[in-house]
Coordinates of C-alpha atoms and ligand atoms in Angstrom, one line a residue:
M1 CA 63.7 -47.3 -5.6
S2 CA 60.9 -48.9 -7.2
S3 CA 56.9 -47.6 -6.2
H4 CA 56.1 -51.3 -5.2
L5 CA 57.8 -50.4 -1.7
V6 CA 54.6 -47.7 -1.6
D7 CA 52.3 -50.1 -2.4
E8 CA 53.1 -53.1 -0.1
C9 CA 52.2 -50.3 2.8
A10 CA 48.8 -50.4 1.4
A11 CA 45.6 -48.3 2.5
P12 CA 42.9 -49.9 3.7
P13 CA 39.9 -48.2 1.0
K14 CA 38.1 -46.4 3.6
N15 CA 41.6 -44.2 3.7
C16 CA 41.9 -43.9 0.2
F17 CA 41.5 -40.6 -1.2
R18 CA 41.3 -38.4 -4.9
L19 CA 42.0 -35.3 -5.0
V20 CA 41.5 -33.6 -8.6
V21 CA 43.0 -29.8 -9.4
L22 CA 40.9 -28.4 -12.5
G23 CA 40.8 -24.9 -13.7
T24 CA 41.6 -23.2 -16.6
A25 CA 45.0 -23.8 -18.8
R26 CA 48.2 -21.4 -17.2
V27 CA 46.4 -20.5 -14.1
G28 CA 49.4 -22.8 -11.5
K29 CA 47.5 -26.2 -11.0
T30 CA 50.7 -28.1 -11.6
A31 CA 52.9 -24.9 -9.7
I32 CA 50.7 -25.8 -7.1
V33 CA 50.9 -29.0 -6.9
S34 CA 54.8 -29.4 -7.2
R35 CA 54.7 -27.1 -3.9
F36 CA 52.3 -29.1 -1.8
L37 CA 54.4 -32.7 -2.9
F38 CA 58.2 -31.2 -3.1
N39 CA 57.7 -27.8 -2.5
Q40 CA 59.7 -26.8 -5.6
Y41 CA 58.4 -24.2 -8.1
D42 CA 59.7 -24.1 -11.7
D43 CA 59.4 -20.9 -13.4
Q44 CA 58.5 -22.7 -16.9
Y45 CA 55.5 -23.5 -18.3
T46 CA 54.5 -27.0 -19.5
P47 CA 50.8 -27.9 -20.5
T48 CA 49.8 -30.6 -18.8
I49 CA 47.7 -33.4 -20.2
E50 CA 47.2 -35.4 -17.2
D51 CA 49.8 -36.0 -14.5
F52 CA 49.3 -39.0 -11.6
H53 CA 51.4 -38.2 -8.3
R54 CA 50.7 -40.5 -5.4
K55 CA 51.2 -40.1 -1.3
M56 CA 51.3 -41.6 1.2
Y57 CA 51.3 -41.1 4.7
R58 CA 51.8 -43.4 7.9
I59 CA 49.8 -41.1 10.5
R60 CA 48.9 -41.9 14.2
G61 CA 49.7 -46.1 13.5
E62 CA 47.2 -45.5 10.3
V63 CA 48.6 -46.2 6.4
Y64 CA 46.4 -42.9 4.3
R65 CA 47.0 -42.5 0.6
L66 CA 46.1 -39.1 -1.8
D67 CA 46.1 -39.8 -5.0
I68 CA 46.4 -36.4 -6.9
L69 CA 44.9 -35.5 -10.4
D70 CA 46.4 -32.8 -11.9
T71 CA 44.6 -32.5 -15.0
S72 CA 44.4 -30.5 -18.3
G73 CA 43.6 -26.6 -18.4
V74 CA 42.7 -27.1 -21.9
H75 CA 39.6 -29.3 -23.3
P76 CA 40.6 -32.3 -25.6
F77 CA 40.0 -34.9 -23.7
P78 CA 36.6 -34.5 -22.4
A79 CA 36.0 -38.0 -21.7
M80 CA 39.1 -37.5 -19.5
R81 CA 37.4 -34.6 -17.6
R82 CA 33.7 -36.3 -16.9
L83 CA 35.6 -39.2 -15.2
S84 CA 37.7 -37.2 -12.9
F85 CA 34.9 -35.3 -11.9
L86 CA 33.4 -38.9 -11.3
T87 CA 36.1 -40.3 -9.6
G88 CA 37.3 -37.3 -7.1
D89 CA 36.6 -37.3 -3.4
L90 CA 37.8 -33.8 -3.3
F91 CA 38.6 -30.8 -5.4
I92 CA 40.8 -27.7 -5.7
L93 CA 39.5 -25.5 -8.3
V94 CA 42.2 -22.9 -9.9
Y95 CA 41.5 -19.9 -11.0
S96 CA 43.8 -16.6 -11.6
V97 CA 43.6 -13.5 -9.7
D98 CA 45.0 -11.4 -12.7
N99 CA 42.1 -13.7 -15.1
Y100 CA 38.5 -13.2 -15.0
E101 CA 38.0 -15.7 -17.7
S102 CA 39.5 -18.3 -15.6
Y103 CA 37.1 -17.4 -12.3
M104 CA 34.0 -18.0 -14.4
E105 CA 36.2 -21.3 -15.5
V106 CA 35.6 -22.5 -11.9
M107 CA 32.4 -21.6 -11.3
R108 CA 31.2 -23.6 -14.4
L109 CA 33.9 -26.5 -13.0
R110 CA 31.5 -26.5 -9.6
E111 CA 28.6 -27.2 -11.7
Q112 CA 29.2 -29.5 -13.8
I113 CA 31.9 -31.8 -10.7
L114 CA 28.1 -31.6 -9.2
E115 CA 25.7 -32.5 -12.0
S116 CA 28.3 -35.2 -12.7
K117 CA 28.2 -37.2 -9.3
A118 CA 24.2 -36.3 -9.2
S119 CA 24.6 -37.9 -13.0
C120 CA 25.5 -41.3 -11.1
K121 CA 22.5 -41.2 -9.1
T122 CA 24.8 -42.8 -6.1
R123 CA 27.5 -39.5 -5.0
T124 CA 24.8 -36.8 -4.8
A125 CA 26.4 -35.0 -2.2
A126 CA 28.2 -32.1 -2.5
P127 CA 32.3 -33.4 -2.2
P128 CA 34.5 -31.0 -0.3
M129 CA 36.6 -28.6 -2.4
I130 CA 38.5 -25.6 -2.3
I131 CA 38.8 -22.6 -4.6
A132 CA 42.6 -21.5 -4.8
G133 CA 42.8 -17.6 -6.3
N134 CA 46.4 -18.2 -7.6
K135 CA 49.5 -15.8 -8.5
A136 CA 48.2 -13.5 -5.7
D137 CA 51.6 -11.9 -5.8
R138 CA 50.7 -10.3 -8.9
P139 CA 51.0 -6.4 -8.7
E140 CA 47.7 -5.0 -7.9
S141 CA 46.8 -3.1 -11.1
E142 CA 46.9 -6.8 -13.2
R143 CA 44.5 -7.9 -11.1
E144 CA 41.0 -8.9 -13.1
V145 CA 39.3 -10.6 -9.5
L146 CA 38.6 -9.4 -6.3
Y147 CA 38.9 -11.3 -3.3
D148 CA 35.7 -10.1 -1.8
E149 CA 33.3 -10.9 -5.0
V150 CA 35.1 -14.8 -4.8
A151 CA 34.2 -14.6 -0.8
K152 CA 31.1 -13.7 -1.4
W153 CA 30.6 -16.5 -3.9
V154 CA 31.7 -19.4 -1.7
S155 CA 30.1 -17.9 1.5
T156 CA 27.1 -19.1 -0.5
V157 CA 27.9 -22.6 -1.7
K158 CA 28.5 -25.3 0.3
K159 CA 31.4 -27.8 1.4
C160 CA 33.2 -25.0 -0.3
A161 CA 36.5 -22.8 1.2
F162 CA 38.0 -20.3 -0.7
L163 CA 42.1 -18.6 -0.2
E164 CA 44.2 -16.4 -2.3
T165 CA 47.6 -18.2 -3.0
S166 CA 50.6 -17.5 -4.7
A167 CA 52.6 -20.7 -5.7
K168 CA 55.7 -19.1 -6.9
K169 CA 56.5 -17.4 -3.6
N170 CA 54.8 -20.2 -1.2
G171 CA 51.9 -18.3 -0.5
N172 CA 49.0 -20.1 1.4
I173 CA 49.7 -23.3 -0.1
N174 CA 49.8 -25.6 3.0
E175 CA 46.9 -23.4 4.0
L176 CA 45.3 -24.5 1.3
F177 CA 45.8 -28.2 1.5
Q178 CA 45.2 -28.1 5.6
T179 CA 41.5 -26.0 5.2
L180 CA 40.3 -28.6 1.9
F181 CA 41.5 -31.6 4.7
E182 CA 39.7 -30.4 7.3
L183 CA 36.7 -29.8 5.2
A184 CA 36.8 -33.4 4.2
K185 CA 37.3 -34.7 7.4
L186 CA 40.7 -36.0 6.4
P187 CA 43.6 -36.0 9.3
P188 CA 45.2 -32.7 9.7
E189 CA 48.7 -34.2 9.8
M190 CA 48.3 -34.6 5.9
S191 CA 49.3 -31.1 5.0
P192 CA 52.7 -30.3 4.4
S193 CA 53.6 -28.5 7.4
L194 CA 52.2 -31.5 10.1
H195 CA 54.7 -34.3 9.0
R196 CA 58.0 -35.0 8.2
R197 CA 58.6 -35.8 4.4
V198 CA 60.2 -39.1 4.1
S199 CA 61.6 -40.6 0.8
I200 CA 61.0 -44.1 0.0
G201 CA 64.0 -46.1 1.7
D202 CA 64.0 -43.7 4.2
Q203 CA 64.8 -45.8 8.0
A204 CA 62.0 -43.9 9.6
W205 CA 59.5 -45.2 6.4
E206 CA 60.7 -48.8 6.3
A207 CA 60.0 -48.8 9.8
A208 CA 56.6 -46.8 10.0
K209 CA 56.0 -49.4 7.3
K210 CA 56.0 -52.8 8.9
G211 CA 54.1 -50.5 12.3
I212 CA 58.0 -50.7 14.3
S213 CA 59.3 -48.2 16.3
F214 CA 61.8 -46.3 14.2
Y215 CA 63.0 -44.2 17.3
P216 CA 65.2 -44.7 20.6
R217 CA 63.2 -46.2 23.0
G218 CA 61.2 -44.0 25.6
K219 CA 60.7 -41.7 22.3
Q220 CA 57.4 -41.0 20.8
D221 CA 56.8 -43.2 17.4
D222 CA 53.9 -41.7 16.0
N223 CA 55.6 -38.8 14.4
P224 CA 53.0 -39.0 11.0
L225 CA 55.2 -39.2 7.9
G226 CA 54.7 -38.5 4.0
V227 CA 56.0 -39.9 1.3
V228 CA 55.4 -39.4 -2.7
S229 CA 55.5 -42.5 -4.8
P230 CA 58.3 -41.9 -7.0
H231 CA 56.4 -43.9 -10.0
A232 CA 53.2 -43.9 -9.2
R233 CA 51.2 -44.7 -12.3
R234 CA 47.9 -43.5 -12.8
P235 CA 45.3 -46.4 -12.5
S236 CA 43.1 -47.5 -15.8
L237 CA 39.6 -46.6 -15.9
R238 CA 38.8 -49.9 -15.1
S239 CA 40.4 -49.1 -11.7
D240 CA 38.8 -45.7 -11.4
L241 CA 35.1 -47.2 -12.0
I242 CA 35.8 -50.3 -9.7
E243 CA 36.9 -47.5 -6.8
A244 CA 34.0 -45.0 -7.7
E245 CA 31.6 -47.9 -7.4
A246 CA 33.1 -48.9 -4.1
K247 CA 33.2 -45.8 -2.5
A248 CA 29.1 -45.1 -3.9
E249 CA 28.5 -48.5 -2.3
Q250 CA 30.2 -47.2 0.6
E251 CA 28.2 -44.3 0.8
Q252 CA 25.1 -45.7 -0.4
R253 CA 25.4 -48.1 3.3
R254 CA 26.5 -45.4 5.0
A255 CA 22.9 -43.3 3.9
E256 CA 21.3 -46.8 4.8
K257 CA 19.7 -46.9 0.9
P258 CA 18.5 -50.5 0.5
S259 CA 19.5 -50.4 -3.3
I260 CA 22.6 -49.9 -4.6
P261 CA 22.5 -48.7 -8.5
K262 CA 25.9 -49.4 -10.2
I263 CA 28.1 -46.2 -11.6
S264 CA 29.2 -49.0 -14.2
S265 CA 28.2 -52.2 -15.2
A266 CA 31.4 -52.7 -16.3
L267 CA 32.9 -55.5 -14.9
S268 CA 29.2 -57.6 -14.7
P269 CA 30.5 -60.3 -16.9
Y270 CA 33.4 -60.9 -14.3
R271 CA 30.9 -61.1 -11.5
S272 CA 28.6 -64.0 -11.7
Q273 CA 32.0 -66.2 -11.9
Y274 CA 34.5 -64.8 -9.4
R275 CA 32.4 -64.1 -6.9
S276 CA 34.5 -65.1 -3.9
C277 CA 37.3 -62.9 -5.4
T278 CA 37.7 -59.2 -4.2
W279 CA 37.8 -56.7 -6.7
M280 CA 41.5 -56.0 -6.4
S281 CA 42.7 -59.2 -6.9
L282 CA 40.5 -59.8 -9.8
L283 CA 41.3 -56.6 -11.4
R284 CA 45.1 -58.0 -11.0
Q285 CA 44.0 -61.1 -12.7
A286 CA 42.2 -59.5 -15.1
F287 CA 45.0 -57.8 -16.4
Q288 CA 47.5 -60.5 -16.1
G289 CA 45.0 -62.3 -19.1
L290 CA 43.9 -64.9 -16.7
V291 CA 40.3 -64.2 -16.7
R292 CA 37.5 -64.9 -18.5
P293 CA 34.5 -63.1 -18.3
A294 CA 31.3 -65.4 -17.7
G295 CA 30.3 -66.1 -22.1
G296 CA 33.7 -67.5 -22.0
Q297 CA 35.5 -65.0 -24.4
V298 CA 39.0 -64.2 -23.0
C299 CA 39.5 -60.2 -22.2
R300 CA 42.1 -58.8 -24.4
L301 CA 44.6 -56.4 -23.1
Q302 CA 44.9 -52.9 -23.8
V303 CA 48.4 -52.5 -24.8
Q304 CA 50.3 -49.4 -22.9
H305 CA 50.1 -46.3 -23.9
R306 CA 52.6 -43.4 -23.1
C307 CA 50.2 -41.3 -20.8
Y308 CA 48.3 -44.3 -18.8
N309 CA 49.9 -47.8 -18.4
A310 CA 47.3 -50.2 -16.7
P311 CA 45.4 -52.1 -19.6
A312 CA 41.4 -52.0 -19.9
A313 CA 40.4 -54.8 -21.0
G314 CA 35.6 -53.9 -21.1
H315 CA 33.1 -52.7 -23.6
V316 CA 36.2 -51.2 -25.3
Q317 CA 38.7 -53.1 -26.6
V318 CA 42.0 -51.6 -27.7
D319 CA 44.9 -53.7 -30.0
M320 CA 47.3 -51.7 -30.9
N321 CA 49.9 -53.3 -33.5
S322 CA 52.8 -50.5 -32.8
D323 CA 54.8 -52.1 -35.9
T324 CA 51.8 -50.8 -38.7
G325 CA 50.8 -48.3 -36.3
V326 CA 47.0 -49.1 -36.7
A327 CA 44.9 -49.7 -33.7
T328 CA 41.8 -51.8 -33.8
V329 CA 39.2 -50.8 -31.6
R330 CA 36.4 -53.1 -30.9
L331 CA 32.8 -52.6 -28.9
N332 CA 32.9 -55.0 -26.6
R333 CA 28.9 -54.7 -24.6
P334 CA 26.9 -58.3 -25.6
P335 CA 24.2 -59.2 -26.9
V336 CA 23.8 -56.0 -29.4
N337 CA 26.4 -53.7 -28.5
S338 CA 23.9 -51.1 -27.8
L339 CA 25.6 -47.5 -26.2
N340 CA 25.1 -47.0 -22.5
L341 CA 27.1 -44.0 -20.8
D342 CA 30.1 -46.3 -19.9
V343 CA 30.8 -48.2 -23.6
L344 CA 30.4 -43.6 -24.7
T345 CA 32.6 -42.7 -21.9
E346 CA 35.0 -45.7 -22.5
L347 CA 35.2 -45.5 -26.6
S348 CA 35.5 -41.5 -26.4
I349 CA 39.1 -42.3 -23.8
A350 CA 39.9 -44.7 -26.1
L351 CA 39.7 -42.5 -29.1
E352 CA 41.5 -39.5 -27.2
K353 CA 44.4 -41.6 -25.9
L354 CA 45.1 -43.1 -29.7
E355 CA 44.3 -39.0 -30.9
T356 CA 47.9 -38.4 -28.8
D357 CA 49.9 -41.7 -29.2
R358 CA 52.0 -40.2 -32.2
S359 CA 53.0 -44.1 -32.8
C360 CA 48.9 -44.3 -33.8
R361 CA 48.3 -43.5 -37.2
A362 CA 45.1 -45.6 -38.4
M363 CA 42.3 -46.9 -36.0
V364 CA 40.1 -49.9 -37.2
L365 CA 36.3 -49.4 -35.5
A366 CA 34.8 -53.1 -35.3
S367 CA 32.6 -55.2 -33.2
A368 CA 33.4 -57.7 -30.4
V369 CA 30.2 -59.4 -30.7
P370 CA 29.3 -61.6 -33.7
G371 CA 26.7 -60.4 -36.0
I372 CA 26.7 -57.2 -34.8
F373 CA 28.4 -54.0 -35.4
S374 CA 26.2 -51.7 -32.9
A375 CA 22.8 -51.5 -32.4
G376 CA 23.3 -48.1 -31.8
L377 CA 21.9 -46.0 -28.5
D378 CA 20.9 -48.2 -25.8
I379 CA 17.3 -47.5 -25.5
M380 CA 17.3 -47.8 -21.7
E381 CA 19.3 -45.2 -21.6
M382 CA 16.0 -42.8 -23.1
Y383 CA 13.2 -44.8 -21.1
K384 CA 12.4 -43.6 -18.1
S385 CA 15.5 -41.7 -17.7
T386 CA 16.5 -38.8 -15.6
P387 CA 17.0 -34.6 -17.0
E388 CA 20.5 -35.2 -15.5
R389 CA 21.3 -38.9 -16.8
C390 CA 20.0 -37.7 -20.0
V391 CA 22.4 -34.5 -20.2
A392 CA 25.2 -36.9 -18.9
F393 CA 24.6 -39.3 -21.7
W394 CA 24.1 -37.0 -24.7
R395 CA 27.2 -35.7 -23.7
A396 CA 29.2 -38.5 -23.6
L397 CA 27.6 -39.4 -26.7
Q398 CA 28.7 -36.0 -28.2
D399 CA 32.2 -36.1 -27.6
A400 CA 33.0 -39.7 -28.6
W401 CA 31.1 -38.4 -32.0
L402 CA 33.8 -35.6 -32.0
N403 CA 36.6 -37.7 -31.2
L404 CA 35.8 -39.9 -33.7
Y405 CA 34.3 -38.0 -36.6
G406 CA 37.9 -35.2 -36.0
S407 CA 39.5 -37.9 -35.4
R408 CA 42.8 -36.9 -37.2
L409 CA 43.9 -40.7 -37.4
I410 CA 42.6 -43.0 -40.9
T411 CA 39.7 -44.7 -39.7
M412 CA 38.1 -47.7 -40.8
A413 CA 34.5 -49.4 -40.4
A414 CA 34.7 -53.2 -40.5
I415 CA 31.0 -53.7 -40.4
E416 CA 30.7 -57.3 -39.1
G417 CA 27.2 -57.5 -38.9
H418 CA 23.6 -55.1 -37.7
S419 CA 24.5 -51.1 -37.5
P420 CA 21.0 -49.4 -36.6
A421 CA 20.9 -45.8 -36.0
G422 CA 23.7 -44.8 -33.3
G423 CA 26.0 -47.4 -35.3
C424 CA 25.4 -46.0 -38.4
L425 CA 26.6 -42.8 -37.1
L426 CA 29.5 -44.4 -36.0
A427 CA 30.1 -46.1 -39.0
M428 CA 29.7 -43.1 -41.1
S429 CA 31.9 -41.4 -38.7
C430 CA 34.7 -43.1 -40.2
D431 CA 36.9 -42.4 -43.3
Y432 CA 35.7 -45.8 -45.2
R433 CA 33.2 -48.8 -44.5
V434 CA 33.9 -52.5 -45.3
M435 CA 30.4 -54.5 -45.0
A436 CA 29.9 -57.7 -44.6
D437 CA 27.3 -59.1 -47.4
G438 CA 24.4 -61.0 -46.3
K439 CA 21.0 -60.3 -43.8
F440 CA 22.6 -57.3 -41.5
Q441 CA 21.5 -53.9 -41.9
I442 CA 22.4 -50.6 -41.7
G443 CA 20.6 -47.2 -41.9
L444 CA 19.7 -44.1 -39.7
N445 CA 15.9 -45.9 -38.1
E446 CA 15.0 -42.6 -35.7
T447 CA 11.9 -42.3 -37.1
R448 CA 10.6 -45.5 -36.6
L449 CA 11.2 -45.1 -32.8
G450 CA 9.0 -42.2 -33.1
I451 CA 12.3 -40.2 -32.6
V452 CA 13.8 -37.5 -34.3
A453 CA 17.4 -38.0 -35.8
P454 CA 20.0 -34.9 -34.4
F455 CA 20.8 -32.4 -37.0
W456 CA 24.3 -33.9 -36.6
F457 CA 23.4 -37.0 -37.4
T458 CA 21.5 -35.7 -40.6
D459 CA 25.1 -33.5 -41.6
V460 CA 27.3 -36.8 -41.2
M461 CA 24.5 -38.5 -43.2
L462 CA 24.3 -35.6 -45.9
C463 CA 28.3 -35.6 -46.4
T464 CA 28.1 -39.3 -47.0
I465 CA 25.4 -39.9 -49.0
G466 CA 24.2 -36.2 -50.4
H467 CA 20.8 -34.7 -49.8
R468 CA 18.1 -36.4 -51.9
E469 CA 19.1 -39.9 -50.6
T470 CA 19.8 -38.6 -46.7
E471 CA 15.8 -36.8 -47.3
K472 CA 14.3 -40.3 -48.2
A473 CA 16.8 -42.3 -45.5
L474 CA 15.6 -40.1 -42.9
Q475 CA 12.0 -39.8 -43.2
L476 CA 11.6 -43.3 -43.7
G477 CA 14.0 -44.3 -41.2
A478 CA 15.2 -46.9 -44.0
M479 CA 17.2 -50.1 -43.1
Y480 CA 19.2 -51.0 -46.3
S481 CA 21.0 -53.9 -47.1
A482 CA 24.4 -53.8 -47.1
Q483 CA 23.8 -54.2 -51.4
Q484 CA 21.3 -51.3 -50.9
A485 CA 23.6 -49.2 -49.0
L486 CA 26.8 -49.9 -51.7
S487 CA 24.6 -48.4 -54.3
I488 CA 23.8 -45.1 -52.4
G489 CA 27.0 -44.6 -50.9
L490 CA 26.6 -45.6 -47.6
V491 CA 29.5 -48.1 -47.3
D492 CA 32.4 -48.2 -49.8
K493 CA 32.5 -51.9 -50.6
V494 CA 30.5 -55.4 -49.3
V495 CA 32.5 -58.5 -48.8
P496 CA 31.2 -61.9 -47.3
A497 CA 31.3 -61.6 -43.6
D498 CA 34.7 -63.7 -43.6
Q499 CA 37.0 -60.9 -45.2
V500 CA 35.9 -57.8 -43.7
M501 CA 38.7 -57.4 -41.5
S502 CA 41.5 -58.6 -44.1
T503 CA 39.5 -56.1 -46.7
V504 CA 40.5 -53.1 -44.1
Q505 CA 43.6 -54.4 -44.2
T506 CA 44.1 -54.0 -47.8
E507 CA 42.4 -50.8 -48.4
L508 CA 44.4 -49.2 -45.3
K509 CA 47.6 -50.3 -47.5
S510 CA 46.9 -47.2 -49.6
W511 CA 45.6 -45.0 -47.3
L512 CA 49.0 -45.2 -45.2
Q513 CA 50.8 -44.7 -48.2
I514 CA 49.4 -40.9 -48.0
P515 CA 51.6 -38.2 -46.2
D516 CA 49.9 -37.5 -42.9
A517 CA 49.7 -34.0 -43.1
A518 CA 48.8 -33.5 -45.9
R519 CA 46.1 -36.4 -45.6
V520 CA 45.2 -34.7 -41.9
I521 CA 44.4 -31.1 -43.6
T522 CA 42.7 -32.1 -46.2
K523 CA 39.7 -34.1 -43.8
T524 CA 40.0 -31.6 -41.2
S525 CA 39.2 -28.8 -43.6
M526 CA 36.2 -31.5 -45.4
R527 CA 35.4 -32.3 -42.1
K528 CA 35.7 -28.7 -40.0
Q529 CA 32.0 -27.0 -41.2
V530 CA 30.1 -30.5 -39.4
L531 CA 32.2 -30.4 -36.1
D532 CA 32.0 -26.8 -35.6
R533 CA 28.3 -26.5 -35.8
L534 CA 27.8 -29.3 -32.9
S535 CA 30.9 -27.9 -30.8
S536 CA 29.7 -24.1 -30.6
Q537 CA 26.2 -25.4 -29.4
K538 CA 26.8 -28.8 -27.1
E539 CA 25.0 -27.9 -24.2
K540 CA 21.8 -26.4 -26.4
D541 CA 22.1 -29.8 -28.2
A542 CA 21.9 -32.3 -25.0
Q543 CA 19.2 -29.9 -23.0
F544 CA 17.0 -30.0 -26.4
F545 CA 17.5 -33.8 -26.2
A546 CA 16.7 -34.2 -22.4
D547 CA 13.5 -32.0 -22.9
F548 CA 12.6 -34.2 -26.1
I549 CA 13.4 -37.6 -25.1
L550 CA 11.3 -37.1 -22.0
R551 CA 8.7 -35.6 -23.3
E552 CA 5.2 -38.2 -22.7
S553 CA 4.1 -38.8 -26.4
V554 CA 8.3 -39.7 -27.1
Q555 CA 8.3 -41.9 -23.7
K556 CA 5.3 -43.6 -25.0
S557 CA 6.7 -44.3 -28.5
L558 CA 9.6 -46.0 -26.5
G559 CA 8.1 -47.8 -24.8
A560 CA 6.1 -49.6 -27.5
Y561 CA 9.2 -49.6 -29.2
I562 CA 11.0 -51.6 -26.9
A563 CA 7.3 -53.8 -26.2
S564 CA 8.0 -54.9 -30.2
L565 CA 11.7 -55.4 -30.1
Q566 CA 10.7 -58.0 -27.3
K567 CA 7.9 -59.5 -28.8
R568 CA 9.8 -60.2 -31.9
K569 CA 12.2 -62.0 -29.9
S570 CA 9.3 -64.2 -28.2
Ligands
LIG1 C1 16.3 -36.5 -30.5 C2 16.6 -38.3 -29.7 C3 17.8 -38.6 -30.9 C4 18.3 -39.7 -30.3 C5 19.3 -41.0 -31.2 C6 18.9 -42.3 -31.3 C7 19.9 -43.2 -31.8 C8 20.0 -44.6 -31.6 O1 20.7 -45.1 -31.6 S1 18.3 -45.3 -30.8 C9 18.3 -46.9 -31.0 C10 17.9 -47.3 -32.7 N1 19.0 -49.3 -32.1 C11 17.9 -50.2 -33.1 O2 16.2 -49.5 -32.9 C12 18.2 -51.0 -32.8 C13 16.9 -52.2 -32.2 N2 17.5 -53.3 -32.1 C14 17.4 -54.3 -33.5 O3 16.7 -53.9 -34.6 C15 18.2 -55.8 -32.9 O4 18.1 -56.2 -32.2 C16 19.0 -55.7 -33.8 C17 18.6 -56.2 -35.4 C18 20.5 -55.0 -33.4 C19 19.9 -57.0 -33.5 O5 19.2 -58.6 -33.0 P1 19.1 -59.7 -32.5 O6 19.7 -59.7 -32.8 O7 18.2 -60.6 -33.1 O8 19.0 -59.1 -30.9 P2 17.7 -59.0 -30.2 O9 16.8 -58.0 -30.8 O10 17.1 -60.7 -29.6 O11 18.4 -58.2 -29.0 C20 18.8 -58.7 -27.9 C21 18.4 -57.8 -26.9 O12 18.7 -56.8 -27.1 C22 18.2 -55.8 -26.8 N3 18.4 -54.6 -28.1 C23 18.8 -54.8 -29.0 N4 18.6 -53.1 -29.2 C24 18.8 -52.6 -27.9 C25 19.5 -50.8 -28.1 N5 19.6 -50.2 -29.5 N6 19.4 -51.1 -26.7 C26 18.9 -51.7 -25.8 N7 18.3 -52.8 -25.8 C27 18.4 -53.2 -27.2 C28 17.0 -56.5 -26.9 O13 15.7 -55.7 -26.3 C29 17.1 -57.6 -26.2 O14 16.7 -57.4 -25.2 P3 16.6 -58.8 -24.6 O15 14.8 -59.2 -24.9 O16 16.3 -58.3 -23.2 O17 17.4 -60.0 -24.5

C-alpha cells in the first residue's frame, strides 16, 4: 500500500509534530525508535545518516502526525544537524550508561538546541526534551554514568525529563515516550501502550480515516489508532523551513507579539505573486515546476537524491547530470548573491548531499544571477545583529566552507561576475577557477570595510597565490580585474563571459580522467592542515567573530560602508 493513503488523511498543522532523536554514535538511537514504532530490536549496528519516519494517529476523532528524525551520531553533516535543531518540536537526547563522553555530548546538545532556537529570534522557549540513559541493561561494572548525577542535572533544567532505558530489553521505552508526550502536552494516547497499532489497509484505519465507525453498533468507535507510514519521505529543506516558519508564526501569535521576523526569506520571491495560495499548495506547485518566482525566472528543481527525495528550489539550485556525474550548484539570491544564514545553510546541505552521492564526481559552483558570482557575506548579518545570531551565522559559514574546501569532489568555480570577499573565498576554495573577462572584480577586500579577514580566509589565499601577493592583497583589500587575477594566479583561466561554462566543462574533462581515489588522497593531503586549523577551533573562531564584529568601532565602519554602497548606487 502506498503512503499517500496515510497522507490523504492529513493532520491539521496544529496536530503535526517533529520529534528529533539525537546523541553520539552507538548509543541506541535507532534501536529506541525501532522499539517505539515496530516493537523490534536489531542487534546489528548500522550507522545512521538520517532516517525519517512518520506515524499517523486518530485520537478522539482528530488526526495527529508525528514525524521522527533519527539523526546521525557522527557529525559529518553539521548543517543537517542544525536544521534538525531548528525544526524539532520535541527532542530525545540519548546517551549510553557505559559511556561518559556520550552523556557529555547530551549536555552539549541541549545547549546547542537552545542556542539554535534563540538564533531564530521567534522560538525562544525551551522545547520539551527527555534524556534517555540507554543500555541500562549493561552490568553495573561497565557503568560510567551514575543515575543520580543525571537526575540532579536534569532537575535544574527547564522542560526536561530523564529516564534510563533499555531498547534491547524494552525497558522504559513506553514510559520514555509517554513522559515526553506529557511534557509536550501531546495526547497521552500517542504512547505505544495507549493506542492500537494498525497498518495501512487495516479496516479500522480505513474507517477511522473516513471518520466512520468500524466497530459494531453500540460499541465505542473512538479507540485511539496509530499507523506507521510505510514509505514516509523526508520533507525537503524548503518544506522544513516553511513548516518551521509557520510554527514560529503560530508561536508568535500565541505570544501576541506584533511583528513576525522570518526564519527564512527563502520563499519571498513566490510570496508576492501568489498571495492567495496556501503555503503547501504553493510548495507543491513549485516542486512541479509550475511556479515562477516574481523575478520571472523559472525555478529549477533539484534532482532526486538517495537520502532525500523532495526537490529544493531556492537560494541554492542544484542540477545533477547523472550521465557525467557532474553537479552544477548555482547561488541564487538576487540582487548580488550575498551570503546570509539561509544561503549558507542551503549551500552546506547541498554540498553534504552531493558528498554522500556516490554517483557525483564533480561540482561546478556558479551563479544564477547575471553579472555576479557572489558579493560575499551579507553585510546585514553583521550589522546591528545579536551575539547569538552572529555565532549561528558564522557557524553556517564555517560549515559551508569546510564542506567546500574539504570536498572529495572535483570543484570548479565558474566566475561569471563580481566576486568580492566571501565570494572570493568560495571561488578560491574550488580546485579550479575560470573567470569572465571584462569589468568584473575579485579579491578579499575586507580591510576596506574596516574588518579583518579571518585566519582561514588568509590560509586559503596563501595556498592560492603565495605569501607576498597575499600580504599585499589583504592589507590593501585589493580587488583585481580578471586579467590581474590571472597574472597573480588567483584564477586559472580568463575567457569571454559567454564562454565561462563551456571552458569549465572542457577543463573538467581532463580532471575526470584521473582516478578518483588517487586524486582525492592527493587533494586531502594538500588541504588537511588548513582544514584542521579551523576544525580544531571552530567555537573559539565563532565567538571571536561575534565579539569582533559587534564592537562599536567595527559597527561604525560597517555602517559607513553600507552608506557608501547606497550612495554609490544613487
Ligand atoms: C572578522 C570579520 C570577518 C568578516 C569577513 C567578511 C567577508 C565578507 O564577505 S564582507 C562582504 C564584502 N562584500 C563587499 O564589500 C561587496 C559590496 N558590494 C559591491 O561592491 C557591489 O554591490 C557589487 C560589486 C558586488 C555589485 O555591484 P552592483 O551590481 O552595482 O550592485 P549594487 O552595488 O547596486 O548592490 C545591489 C544591492 O545589494 C546590496 N549589497 C551589495 N553587496 C552586499 C553585501 N555583501 N551584503 C548585503 N547587501 C549587499 C547593495 O547595498 C544594494 O542594496 P540596495 O541599495 O538596497 O539595492
